[in-house]
Amino acid sequence: MYDTAKTESALEQTETKISARNVQVYYGDTHAIKDVNVEIEDKTVTAFIGPSGCGKSTFLRCLNRMNDTIDICRVTGDILLDGEDIYDPKVDPVQLRAKVGMVFQKPNPFPKSIYDNIAYGPRIHGLARGKAELDEIVEKSLRRGAIWDEVKDRLDAPGTGLSGGQQQRLCIARAIATEPEVLLMDEPCSALDPIATAQVEELIDELRQSYSVVIVTHSMQQAARVSQKTAFFHLGNLVEYGETGQIFTNPEDPRTESYITGRIG
Amino acid sequence: MTDITSASGAPTPKRATELVAASLKRRRRKQARLKWIGLGAIGVAFLMLIILVGSLVSSGWQAFTQTHVTLEVFVDPEEIPLDRLPRGGFDDALGASLGKMLPGVDMSQRKVAKSVEKILSNGAQFKLRDMVVADPKLIGQTITMTVPVSDPFDQLNKNLIDRDTPEQHRRVKDPEIGYFDALKAQGAITKPFNWALFTNADSRFPELAGLKGALAGTFWALLTCFVISFPLGIGAAIYLEEFAPKNKLSDFIEVNINNLAAVPSVVFGLLALAVFIGWFGLPRSAPFVGGLTLALMTMPTIIIATRAALKAVPPSIREAALGLGASKQQVVFQHVLPLAMPGVMTGTIIGLAQALGETAPLLLIGMNAFITSAASSPFDSATALPTQIFIWADSPERGFVSRTSAAILILLGFLVAMNAVAIFLRQKFENKW
Ligand SMILES: Nc1ncnc2c1ncn2[C@@H]1O[C@H](COP(=O)(O)OP(=O)(O)OP(=O)(O)O)[C@@H](O)[C@H]1O
Ligand SMILES: [Mg+2]
């Protein structure tokens, strides 16, 4: 039913990058994530699927502690990155977020030039030793974000002047410019046309060589195309987690089956 | 709602169209009514503004010119001997030269000579004295100089004194009008732009009084106010909005800051009098103290405006920066504050514009003293524009009536200019995200 050729060929032995144990998330009294346990592997693309409002974004934002910025949000349980608890008081969320980058559901470029959008991360983390090196990082990131050709002549133009899809690719380029170890992408292709989507998917596949990528998507086809592992969320529960091929061809849980065949959602 | 047209109770599509059409009429009428009420309100407000500005202009425009008389003055060594400088009979020398221009007038009669000399402003003799002291070689020469006439003759020249009034009710008597008209017939009377309004400080004589002292005082006071309230206001706003924990204490502080903005200004004046002058022993009448007082009032305005501007920055920008690993402080200073800056500037300018027109606290700390020189530092005694207006409005001389209006117009001019800058900033930087 779905094209799983690529995913099957990519099955290799990998290590656990992030492991979540008994994670609960509350927004005030709302119990948004209910006892989630999951092992996210290194050098793997993991897809989060599930109906709207089931908690995909919420769980994703736990992985780089973006939920810290929401006053009413409370997270319990353990989330380990390379074996270290990221919610440990000793961990600096700033350092964590440099390691775990994020692309948001809505494109959010800075109201600065395209160049400065990309250069911001490398600048604050001191990744470039000079102007030439920074230029190089900017060009490389924009190329990997599949947007270089469209913006190379107007790097001084404001990033907010781009189209929605271009803005989203700019945000992807901005996120990978800091060379994170894990990249969290919340519906990165929801504003993109099929060509740009294909380019971003190609990028995701390429990133897998060195990073761990977690992608939230509403497109079953996309999940099947790019991911090796898939997690299905429903009403705050992690219903099923496993090999993408397995989930799409032979789901264990009836809810998963209903969802991927389009009966709930 | 009574005639149900379909069995199920829901209107048929045709019926729905009719209902919409009927309600549309009602809605349009409501909208038109609202529009007319709005236009009416704006019209009334505009009319008030026109009346205010119109009355100020009609009484104030005359103050922007000043009647002068041009004289050939013989600097008589007998009246003004070199060894007595800077003293000497400067007024007599001026009087004599006026007498020469009025051939039929017998200047040897003391009474006549006095009334001729009344034409000249009291400042004329000081002007001559300053010239001679600066260059004593002038003694014995004849020099041409243009000096202001005294206030009653300025009024006469501007037709503000009615010549048909019976003589006993008039400040200038018939012979004096005769002398003046004779001078005018010779072309010695001119009415140039009144630069003295800007280059002179206050004076007891309206024809010499200017706003230089008030402008200097206002400048120093606003500078002090800005230097203190801008960084403190922004700092407080950033802390409260971005860093302070949200709890009872910060709520309490917030409520109090909002209340502070509504405290009547006279209260701040009393506070300043007690604290700055009473306890700290700062000088009375000093623009520095005025600036401190105004800063107390401007700060809540700046804090409120800054917090609103910070709040208006979309959270997605903060998330973007945080997601890249920026620290809280980097997010605030590299992203949020630059985006909030137009709002901050607008709030600051509006706060300063309020401070510019504030009178009561300055009266209380003594910035309504009679001071005839411009302050050269914030610690010198000075008046400010609004308090100068207050002083002039209280003065009995007729010349101060038009000068009061002129000073108000100048104050309004500054206010308009400041608000224009605020609007310009708002439009230039609006909605960059
Ligand atoms: N800031 C918040 N405050 C309160 N409740 C929230 C907040 N963010 C999310 N929620 C709630 O948490 C639940 C999960 O939301 P979440 O955004 O994670 O869903 P999602 O799976 O990402 O949905 P979508 O596919 O539509 O993006 C929802 O019921 C939502 O109402
Ligand atoms: Mg979401």
XYZ file of C-alpha atoms and ligand atoms in Angstrom:
730
model
C 0.000 0.000 0.000
C 2.840 2.431 0.747
C 6.290 2.546 -0.733
C 8.547 1.091 1.904
C 11.415 0.023 -0.297
C 13.803 2.669 0.982
C 13.042 2.070 4.606
C 13.607 -1.628 4.424
C 16.938 -1.225 2.735
C 18.040 1.156 5.474
C 17.628 -1.168 8.400
C 20.926 -1.363 10.194
C 22.140 -1.746 13.710
C 21.891 1.663 15.479
C 22.312 3.056 18.968
C 19.723 4.755 21.098
C 20.026 8.547 20.945
C 17.074 9.613 23.044
C 15.169 7.463 25.418
C 11.973 8.590 27.100
C 10.669 6.793 30.157
C 7.237 7.252 31.707
C 6.903 10.746 30.309
C 3.776 12.620 31.372
C 2.972 16.147 30.228
C 0.300 18.347 31.746
C -0.941 21.717 30.562
C -2.465 22.875 33.814
C -5.076 20.170 34.394
C -4.980 18.806 30.848
C -3.087 15.549 30.641
C -1.581 15.924 27.169
C 0.983 13.085 27.141
C 0.210 9.907 29.041
C 3.055 7.686 30.127
C 5.082 7.571 26.958
C 8.089 5.257 26.654
C 10.134 5.411 23.486
C 13.691 4.838 22.294
C 14.708 7.138 19.452
C 17.685 5.835 17.555
C 20.732 7.582 16.265
C 21.204 7.979 12.512
C 17.555 7.219 12.006
C 14.506 9.119 10.870
C 11.628 8.663 13.292
C 8.153 9.755 12.234
C 5.459 10.814 14.713
C 1.989 10.344 13.295
C -1.441 10.649 14.779
C -4.636 12.661 14.615
C -4.626 16.389 15.282
C -4.364 17.302 18.959
C -3.001 13.935 20.034
C 0.171 15.406 21.483
C 2.795 14.988 18.760
C 4.035 18.568 18.987
C 3.874 18.458 22.753
C 6.054 15.375 22.960
C 8.437 16.717 20.335
C 8.874 19.934 22.319
C 9.777 17.907 25.405
C 12.829 16.584 23.615
C 14.558 19.991 23.546
C 12.764 21.451 26.553
C 10.902 24.044 24.510
C 8.014 23.337 26.867
C 9.979 25.169 29.562
C 8.775 28.396 27.974
C 5.132 27.559 28.629
C 4.341 28.473 32.212
C 1.510 26.018 32.730
C 3.349 23.078 31.192
C 4.684 20.374 33.518
C 6.767 17.405 32.437
C 7.486 14.329 34.573
C 9.419 11.160 33.849
C 12.899 10.875 32.368
C 14.170 11.856 28.957
C 17.745 10.767 28.358
C 19.933 12.134 25.594
C 23.042 9.980 25.200
C 22.242 8.537 28.603
C 21.982 11.908 30.390
C 18.735 13.211 31.795
C 17.936 16.432 29.969
C 15.588 17.573 32.715
C 18.369 17.344 35.276
C 18.787 20.736 36.990
C 22.463 20.664 36.015
C 21.611 20.647 32.322
C 21.568 24.032 30.648
C 18.641 24.140 28.213
C 20.669 26.520 26.059
C 23.336 23.900 25.503
C 20.711 21.220 25.008
C 18.988 23.209 22.281
C 22.262 23.736 20.482
C 22.492 19.940 20.325
C 18.814 19.314 19.617
C 17.660 21.678 16.888
C 14.067 22.354 15.961
C 11.986 23.356 12.965
C 8.597 24.668 14.040
C 5.141 23.935 12.711
C 4.725 27.510 11.508
C 7.671 29.120 9.687
C 9.202 31.736 11.979
C 12.134 33.503 10.290
C 13.671 36.426 12.148
C 12.802 39.828 10.682
C 16.425 40.114 9.608
C 18.257 39.419 6.365
C 18.360 35.905 4.962
C 22.087 35.817 5.670
C 21.635 36.873 9.295
C 18.876 34.321 9.780
C 21.257 31.506 8.921
C 24.307 33.061 10.556
C 22.585 33.708 13.869
C 23.045 30.231 15.338
C 26.695 29.834 14.268
C 27.410 33.336 15.588
C 25.996 32.853 19.079
C 27.678 29.456 19.401
C 30.952 30.688 17.936
C 31.030 28.061 15.186
C 32.791 30.206 12.585
C 36.230 31.690 12.987
C 35.854 34.427 10.400
C 33.682 36.014 7.799
C 34.797 33.569 5.105
C 33.962 30.569 7.226
C 30.592 32.040 8.147
C 29.839 32.701 4.468
C 30.655 29.090 3.808
C 28.342 27.829 6.543
C 25.534 30.051 5.260
C 25.905 28.834 1.703
C 26.174 25.184 2.711
C 23.120 25.416 4.962
C 21.027 27.165 2.329
C 22.042 24.555 -0.235
C 21.096 21.729 2.109
C 17.806 23.513 2.838
C 17.089 23.409 -0.913
C 16.680 27.164 -1.126
C 20.129 28.416 -2.186
C 19.259 28.938 -5.837
C 16.226 31.031 -4.980
C 17.947 33.374 -2.549
C 21.619 33.469 -3.500
C 21.212 36.857 -5.190
C 19.387 38.487 -2.325
C 20.994 37.334 0.881
C 20.516 40.862 2.251
C 16.760 40.800 1.698
C 14.617 40.210 4.789
C 13.756 36.586 5.494
C 10.190 37.592 6.220
C 9.776 38.722 2.599
C 9.950 35.159 1.294
C 6.946 33.013 0.460
C 5.614 30.642 3.112
C 7.331 27.613 1.627
C 10.587 29.484 1.167
C 10.386 30.688 4.755
C 9.984 27.128 5.957
C 13.042 25.988 4.007
C 14.933 28.983 5.383
C 14.011 27.821 8.878
C 15.230 24.316 8.065
C 18.497 25.748 6.773
C 18.771 27.889 9.894
C 18.251 24.859 12.135
C 20.935 22.762 10.439
C 23.442 25.634 10.350
C 24.190 25.010 14.032
C 25.031 21.365 13.266
C 22.717 19.790 15.831
C 22.977 16.099 16.711
C 19.230 15.676 16.721
C 16.840 17.586 14.496
C 13.203 17.863 15.505
C 10.877 18.828 12.660
C 7.253 19.675 13.319
C 5.374 19.245 10.027
C 8.185 20.832 8.023
C 6.481 20.247 4.691
C 2.958 21.405 5.445
C 3.520 24.655 3.532
C 5.631 23.247 0.729
C 4.849 22.288 -2.855
C 5.667 18.751 -4.051
C 9.020 19.755 -5.521
C 10.228 21.493 -2.374
C 8.803 18.626 -0.324
C 10.861 16.176 -2.340
C 13.940 18.327 -1.779
C 13.351 18.485 1.960
C 12.798 14.737 2.070
C 16.057 14.258 0.250
C 17.704 16.511 2.834
C 16.191 14.478 5.670
C 17.531 11.310 4.123
C 20.945 12.908 3.845
C 20.880 14.186 7.415
C 20.260 10.650 8.581
C 23.869 9.799 7.705
C 25.055 11.820 10.680
C 22.053 12.855 12.781
C 18.973 11.558 14.380
C 15.883 13.158 12.832
C 12.397 13.213 14.347
C 9.641 14.377 12.046
C 5.989 15.025 12.789
C 3.817 14.594 9.728
C 0.217 14.267 8.704
C 1.167 12.637 5.440
C 1.233 8.857 5.643
C 3.075 8.745 2.339
C 5.757 11.024 3.682
C 6.160 9.018 6.860
C 6.484 5.899 4.778
C 8.939 7.511 2.387
C 11.388 9.103 4.798
C 11.267 7.292 8.104
C 12.692 4.059 9.361
C 10.768 4.129 12.625
C 7.235 5.337 13.176
C 5.405 6.226 16.371
C 1.626 6.464 16.363
C 0.080 8.762 18.980
C -3.560 8.797 19.891
C -5.178 10.970 22.607
C -1.862 11.452 24.374
C -0.915 7.783 24.308
C 1.876 6.248 22.303
C -0.191 3.484 20.786
C 2.373 1.781 18.647
C 6.031 2.231 17.863
C 8.134 0.177 15.510
C 9.682 -0.265 12.091
C 7.922 1.932 9.576
C 7.376 -0.988 7.222
C 5.847 -3.001 10.016
C 3.502 -0.185 11.124
C 2.228 0.495 7.666
C 1.852 -3.027 6.433
C 1.017 -4.960 9.523
C -0.009 -2.788 12.479
C -0.627 -4.560 15.748
C -3.137 -2.151 17.235
C -6.556 -1.724 15.630
C -6.400 2.054 16.262
C -3.218 2.306 14.221
C -4.812 0.397 11.435
C -7.921 2.573 11.434
C -5.776 5.692 11.370
C -3.483 4.719 8.522
C -6.354 3.451 6.488
C -8.121 6.755 7.093
C -10.874 5.723 9.460
C -9.893 7.890 12.433
C -8.153 11.214 12.320
C -39.490 33.837 13.191
C -43.162 32.830 13.397
C -43.774 31.704 9.841
C -41.959 28.472 9.385
C -41.770 27.689 5.732
C -40.456 24.177 5.702
C -41.603 21.139 7.566
C -38.255 20.570 9.284
C -38.235 24.086 10.755
C -35.099 25.164 8.944
C -35.598 27.929 6.370
C -35.355 26.944 2.748
C -32.461 28.441 0.784
C -34.790 31.006 -0.846
C -36.239 32.041 2.492
C -32.710 32.332 3.966
C -31.726 34.721 1.179
C -34.734 36.909 1.980
C -33.906 36.891 5.691
C -30.325 37.874 4.982
C -31.512 40.679 2.709
C -33.817 42.016 5.407
C -31.166 41.879 8.108
C -28.675 43.434 5.734
C -30.792 46.571 5.538
C -30.880 46.843 9.299
C -27.141 46.267 9.583
C -26.400 48.900 6.945
C -28.548 51.435 8.787
C -26.715 50.717 12.034
C -23.399 51.090 10.332
C -24.393 54.393 8.731
C -25.577 55.714 12.081
C -22.298 54.740 13.719
C -20.379 56.411 10.936
C -22.241 59.694 11.374
C -21.799 59.678 15.139
C -18.097 59.081 14.649
C -17.795 61.854 12.101
C -19.703 64.176 14.404
C -17.370 63.426 17.289
C -14.329 64.065 15.148
C -15.906 67.266 13.857
C -16.496 68.597 17.372
C -12.956 67.693 18.444
C -11.544 69.371 15.359
C -13.640 72.481 15.932
C -12.309 72.758 19.480
C -8.777 72.476 18.188
C -9.406 75.173 15.598
C -10.879 77.476 18.233
C -7.904 76.922 20.530
C -5.231 77.390 17.902
C -7.176 80.172 16.207
C -7.486 82.236 19.361
C -3.834 81.676 20.203
C -2.719 82.696 16.728
C -4.953 85.739 16.635
C -3.558 87.057 19.901
C -0.069 85.669 19.568
C 1.025 86.475 16.038
C 1.786 90.094 16.893
C 4.449 88.950 19.333
C 6.481 87.514 16.491
C 7.294 91.035 15.296
C 8.639 93.923 17.333
C 8.600 97.617 16.467
C 12.068 99.131 16.217
C 13.320 102.628 15.627
C 16.521 103.431 13.748
C 18.577 106.256 15.211
C 21.680 108.267 14.367
C 23.317 108.408 17.782
C 26.110 110.881 18.494
C 28.149 109.294 21.262
C 28.755 112.593 23.029
C 32.048 112.580 25.015
C 30.501 115.023 27.456
C 27.608 112.676 28.312
C 29.735 109.534 28.067
C 33.307 110.230 29.146
C 35.792 107.431 28.610
C 36.999 107.355 32.211
C 33.517 106.769 33.670
C 32.707 103.686 31.612
C 30.681 101.554 31.965
C 28.629 104.345 33.476
C 27.477 107.371 31.514
C 24.464 109.233 30.181
C 23.530 106.728 27.523
C 19.818 107.483 27.841
C 20.483 111.194 27.334
C 22.566 110.530 24.227
C 19.718 108.464 22.786
C 17.160 111.081 23.773
C 19.202 113.796 22.100
C 19.377 111.876 18.853
C 15.604 111.349 18.929
C 15.197 115.073 19.517
C 17.245 115.834 16.430
C 14.789 113.783 14.373
C 11.837 115.787 15.713
C 12.645 119.389 14.628
C 9.570 121.122 16.084
C 9.981 119.651 19.533
C 11.616 121.655 22.291
C 13.867 119.155 24.001
C 15.131 121.712 26.495
C 11.870 121.313 28.427
C 12.493 118.414 30.792
C 8.904 117.186 30.619
C 8.908 117.086 26.838
C 12.294 115.414 26.709
C 11.081 112.735 29.164
C 8.020 111.935 27.101
C 10.102 111.725 23.912
C 12.540 109.355 25.614
C 9.599 107.159 26.640
C 9.389 105.999 23.041
C 12.605 104.024 23.437
C 12.753 100.712 25.214
C 14.667 100.648 28.455
C 16.915 98.117 26.770
C 18.147 100.665 24.219
C 20.529 102.407 26.597
C 22.022 99.072 27.679
C 22.519 98.093 24.085
C 24.373 101.371 23.458
C 26.373 100.909 26.658
C 27.429 97.402 25.651
C 28.509 98.658 22.227
C 30.587 101.481 23.690
C 32.132 99.342 26.405
C 33.088 96.781 23.798
C 34.615 99.431 21.567
C 35.449 102.706 23.433
C 36.715 104.243 20.182
C 33.040 104.905 19.348
C 33.068 107.832 21.767
C 32.850 111.001 19.737
C 31.473 109.258 16.657
C 27.971 109.081 15.260
C 26.618 105.574 14.938
C 23.457 104.201 13.380
C 21.577 101.762 15.538
C 18.192 100.077 15.527
C 16.620 99.625 18.939
C 13.251 98.337 20.132
C 10.591 100.875 21.060
C 8.881 100.542 24.422
C 5.809 98.393 24.809
C 3.078 101.100 24.590
C 4.462 102.359 21.270
C 4.845 98.820 20.000
C 1.147 98.355 20.801
C 0.366 101.645 19.090
C 2.264 100.631 15.977
C 0.465 97.277 15.896
C -2.885 99.099 16.177
C -3.558 97.386 19.487
C -4.136 100.793 21.049
C -7.203 102.498 19.677
C -6.415 106.134 18.813
C -10.100 107.035 19.213
C -10.114 106.214 22.918
C -10.345 109.382 25.058
C -6.858 110.524 25.976
C -7.193 110.021 29.716
C -7.974 106.300 29.163
C -5.029 105.810 26.846
C -1.489 104.828 27.826
C 0.034 106.977 25.106
C -0.965 110.599 25.125
C -1.679 112.763 22.094
C 1.734 114.519 21.894
C 3.517 111.154 22.169
C 1.442 109.826 19.277
C 2.540 112.928 17.413
C 6.255 112.245 18.012
C 5.832 108.607 17.013
C 3.954 109.456 13.822
C 6.656 111.986 12.917
C 9.307 109.300 13.300
C 7.189 106.914 11.269
C 6.780 109.499 8.506
C 10.582 109.693 8.280
C 10.743 105.926 7.759
C 12.655 105.407 11.007
C 10.079 102.927 12.349
C 10.383 99.303 11.268
C 8.692 96.124 12.414
C 11.091 93.208 11.813
C 10.821 89.635 13.054
C 11.123 89.520 16.817
C 14.355 87.552 17.237
C 14.517 88.755 20.814
C 11.701 86.341 21.587
C 14.239 83.539 21.142
C 17.545 85.201 21.968
C 16.595 87.076 25.139
C 15.814 85.660 28.542
C 12.954 86.975 30.630
C 12.683 90.701 31.363
C 10.413 93.066 33.211
C 9.936 94.945 29.943
C 7.742 93.054 27.483
C 9.604 94.381 24.439
C 12.809 92.805 25.776
C 11.368 89.604 27.212
C 12.214 86.367 25.414
C 12.061 82.636 25.891
C 15.757 81.808 25.821
C 15.835 81.166 29.554
C 12.707 79.057 29.441
C 13.960 77.073 26.451
C 17.283 76.438 28.164
C 15.528 75.394 31.368
C 13.198 73.078 29.486
C 16.133 71.622 27.574
C 18.091 70.803 30.720
C 15.036 69.498 32.532
C 13.993 67.226 29.664
C 17.561 66.034 29.175
C 17.783 65.094 32.845
C 14.363 63.499 32.639
C 15.330 61.443 29.576
C 18.723 60.359 30.874
C 17.131 59.074 34.060
C 13.740 57.761 32.995
C 14.713 56.082 29.705
C 17.245 53.528 30.961
C 15.445 52.986 34.264
C 12.061 52.640 32.575
C 13.294 50.222 29.941
C 15.273 48.251 32.479
C 12.301 47.920 34.795
C 10.010 46.968 31.913
C 12.385 44.312 30.587
C 12.833 42.810 34.010
C 9.123 42.778 34.792
C 8.074 41.483 31.396
C 10.799 38.990 30.598
C 12.577 37.880 33.733
C 10.463 38.478 36.830
C 8.681 35.415 38.179
C 4.938 35.760 37.775
C 3.697 35.846 41.345
C 1.809 37.996 43.830
C 4.742 40.350 44.287
C 5.153 41.099 40.576
C 1.382 41.563 40.244
C 1.535 44.009 43.141
C 4.391 45.935 41.509
C 2.526 46.010 38.199
C -0.625 47.430 39.785
C 1.410 50.085 41.551
C 3.230 51.153 38.421
C -0.073 51.545 36.631
C -1.351 53.612 39.555
C 1.782 55.722 39.555
C 1.024 56.798 35.989
C -2.283 58.208 37.186
C -1.011 60.137 40.220
C -1.690 63.891 39.815
C 1.473 65.741 38.929
C 1.180 68.183 41.799
C 1.775 65.265 44.154
C 5.073 64.551 42.432
C 5.953 68.221 42.861
C 5.325 68.053 46.604
C 7.333 64.849 46.812
C 10.223 66.469 44.964
C 10.070 69.510 47.198
C 10.242 67.337 50.305
C 12.786 64.787 49.104
C 15.082 66.356 46.517
C 15.174 69.863 47.949
C 14.335 69.143 51.595
C 16.405 66.017 52.281
C 19.045 65.962 49.592
C 19.518 69.721 49.672
C 19.482 70.144 45.905
C 19.107 73.770 44.744
C 15.668 75.278 44.280
C 14.571 76.332 40.784
C 17.189 74.071 39.179
C 16.243 72.242 35.960
C 18.057 69.209 37.362
C 15.515 68.913 40.146
C 12.750 69.627 37.630
C 14.090 66.831 35.433
C 14.191 64.410 38.362
C 10.602 65.255 39.189
C 9.483 64.859 35.603
C 11.391 61.563 35.415
C 9.236 60.228 38.248
C 6.198 60.931 36.095
C 7.646 59.819 32.776
C 8.981 56.521 34.057
C 5.602 54.773 34.506
C 4.626 55.874 30.996
C 7.835 54.431 29.573
C 7.494 51.227 31.597
C 3.919 50.674 30.442
C 4.711 51.458 26.804
C 7.810 49.254 26.818
C 5.987 46.331 28.368
C 3.222 46.621 25.794
C 5.791 46.736 23.010
C 7.633 43.702 24.387
C 4.368 41.792 24.716
C 3.488 42.586 21.116
C 6.561 40.783 19.757
C 5.208 37.464 18.476
C 6.141 34.430 20.583
C 7.241 32.615 17.438
C 10.290 34.905 17.241
C 11.266 34.020 20.801
C 10.738 30.325 20.075
C 12.859 30.544 16.947
C 15.761 32.051 18.864
C 15.380 29.772 21.872
C 15.190 26.771 19.565
C 18.555 27.709 18.096
C 20.078 27.719 21.550
C 19.993 31.417 22.337
C 19.958 32.235 26.025
C 17.086 34.163 27.527
C 19.210 37.294 27.650
C 20.231 36.886 23.985
C 16.614 36.402 22.981
C 15.613 39.594 24.758
C 18.451 41.829 23.637
C 19.038 40.492 20.112
C 15.475 39.843 18.995
C 12.698 41.060 21.227
C 14.025 44.462 22.241
C 15.047 45.561 18.708
C 11.566 44.649 17.489
C 9.978 46.462 20.410
C 12.152 49.554 19.970
C 9.705 51.589 17.814
C 7.041 51.104 20.468
C 9.524 51.985 23.182
C 10.595 55.144 21.362
C 7.005 56.160 20.758
C 6.181 55.676 24.421
C 9.265 57.599 25.472
C 8.507 60.528 23.198
C 4.915 60.655 24.377
C 6.169 60.551 27.964
C 8.603 63.378 27.271
C 5.913 65.371 25.503
C 3.787 65.079 28.633
C 6.760 66.172 30.705
C 7.320 69.125 28.371
C 3.921 70.573 29.187
C 3.930 69.721 32.880
C 3.599 72.853 35.037
C 2.412 72.108 38.549
C 5.449 70.166 39.835
C 7.813 72.788 38.399
C 5.931 75.583 40.152
C 6.317 73.729 43.418
C 10.072 73.376 43.104
C 10.434 77.048 42.259
C 10.976 77.001 38.520
C 8.732 80.052 38.256
C 11.345 82.482 39.559
C 12.127 85.712 37.721
C 15.448 84.899 36.071
C 16.970 87.158 33.422
C 19.723 84.884 32.159
C 19.637 81.496 30.492
C 20.836 78.527 32.527
C 24.139 77.193 31.255
C 23.995 74.019 33.335
C 21.188 71.941 34.838
C 22.055 73.323 38.259
C 21.518 77.015 37.438
C 18.198 78.561 38.309
C 15.826 78.603 35.375
C 12.238 78.614 34.292
C 10.705 76.200 31.818
C 8.349 76.864 28.914
C 5.113 76.112 30.795
C 6.167 77.997 33.907
C 7.288 80.956 31.747
C 3.821 80.964 30.223
C 2.448 80.944 33.735
C 4.624 83.929 34.727
C 3.766 85.951 31.623
C 0.079 85.192 31.873
C 0.249 86.689 35.348
C 2.028 89.897 34.256
C -0.054 93.058 33.913
C 1.762 94.670 30.922
C -0.175 94.432 27.710
C 2.845 93.282 25.752
C 2.847 90.060 27.757
C -0.634 89.144 26.529
C 0.507 88.434 23.003
C 3.815 87.024 24.247
C 1.944 84.519 26.409
C 0.033 83.314 23.370
C 3.216 83.210 21.335
C 4.930 81.134 24.015
C 1.976 78.731 24.069
C 2.199 78.427 20.285
C 5.901 77.621 20.561
C 5.188 75.008 23.241
C 2.485 73.488 21.044
C 4.944 73.527 18.152
C 7.386 71.433 20.165
C 4.606 69.043 21.162
C 3.506 68.607 17.556
C 7.089 68.058 16.464
C 7.645 65.410 19.138
C 4.445 63.592 18.327
C 5.304 63.747 14.626
C 8.604 62.040 15.380
C 6.725 59.382 17.355
C 4.332 58.766 14.461
C 7.206 58.686 12.000
C 9.044 56.071 14.062
C 5.907 53.998 14.406
C 5.219 53.978 10.693
C 8.798 53.433 9.669
C 9.305 50.326 11.763
C 5.766 49.005 11.992
C 5.084 45.306 11.444
C 8.491 44.127 10.467
C 7.583 40.519 11.249
N 0.226 25.878 25.168
C -0.767 25.022 25.471
N -1.578 25.272 26.509
C -2.578 24.450 26.826
N -2.857 23.315 26.147
C -2.092 22.994 25.092
C -1.008 23.841 24.688
N -0.418 23.301 23.599
C -1.121 22.178 23.338
N -2.121 21.976 24.221
C -3.060 20.856 24.252
O -2.327 19.664 24.257
C -2.888 18.722 23.363
C -1.844 18.262 22.360
O -1.498 19.356 21.511
P -0.387 19.260 20.426
O -0.127 20.614 19.916
O 0.746 18.514 20.958
O -1.131 18.398 19.286
P -0.563 17.887 17.894
O -0.601 16.426 17.935
O 0.719 18.536 17.594
O -1.680 18.420 16.897
P -1.517 18.965 15.385
O -1.325 17.783 14.544
O -2.813 19.628 15.126
O -0.367 19.896 15.373
C -4.074 19.400 22.712
O -5.254 18.929 23.350
C -3.897 20.842 22.993
O -5.137 21.475 23.220
Mg 1.387 20.025 16.179
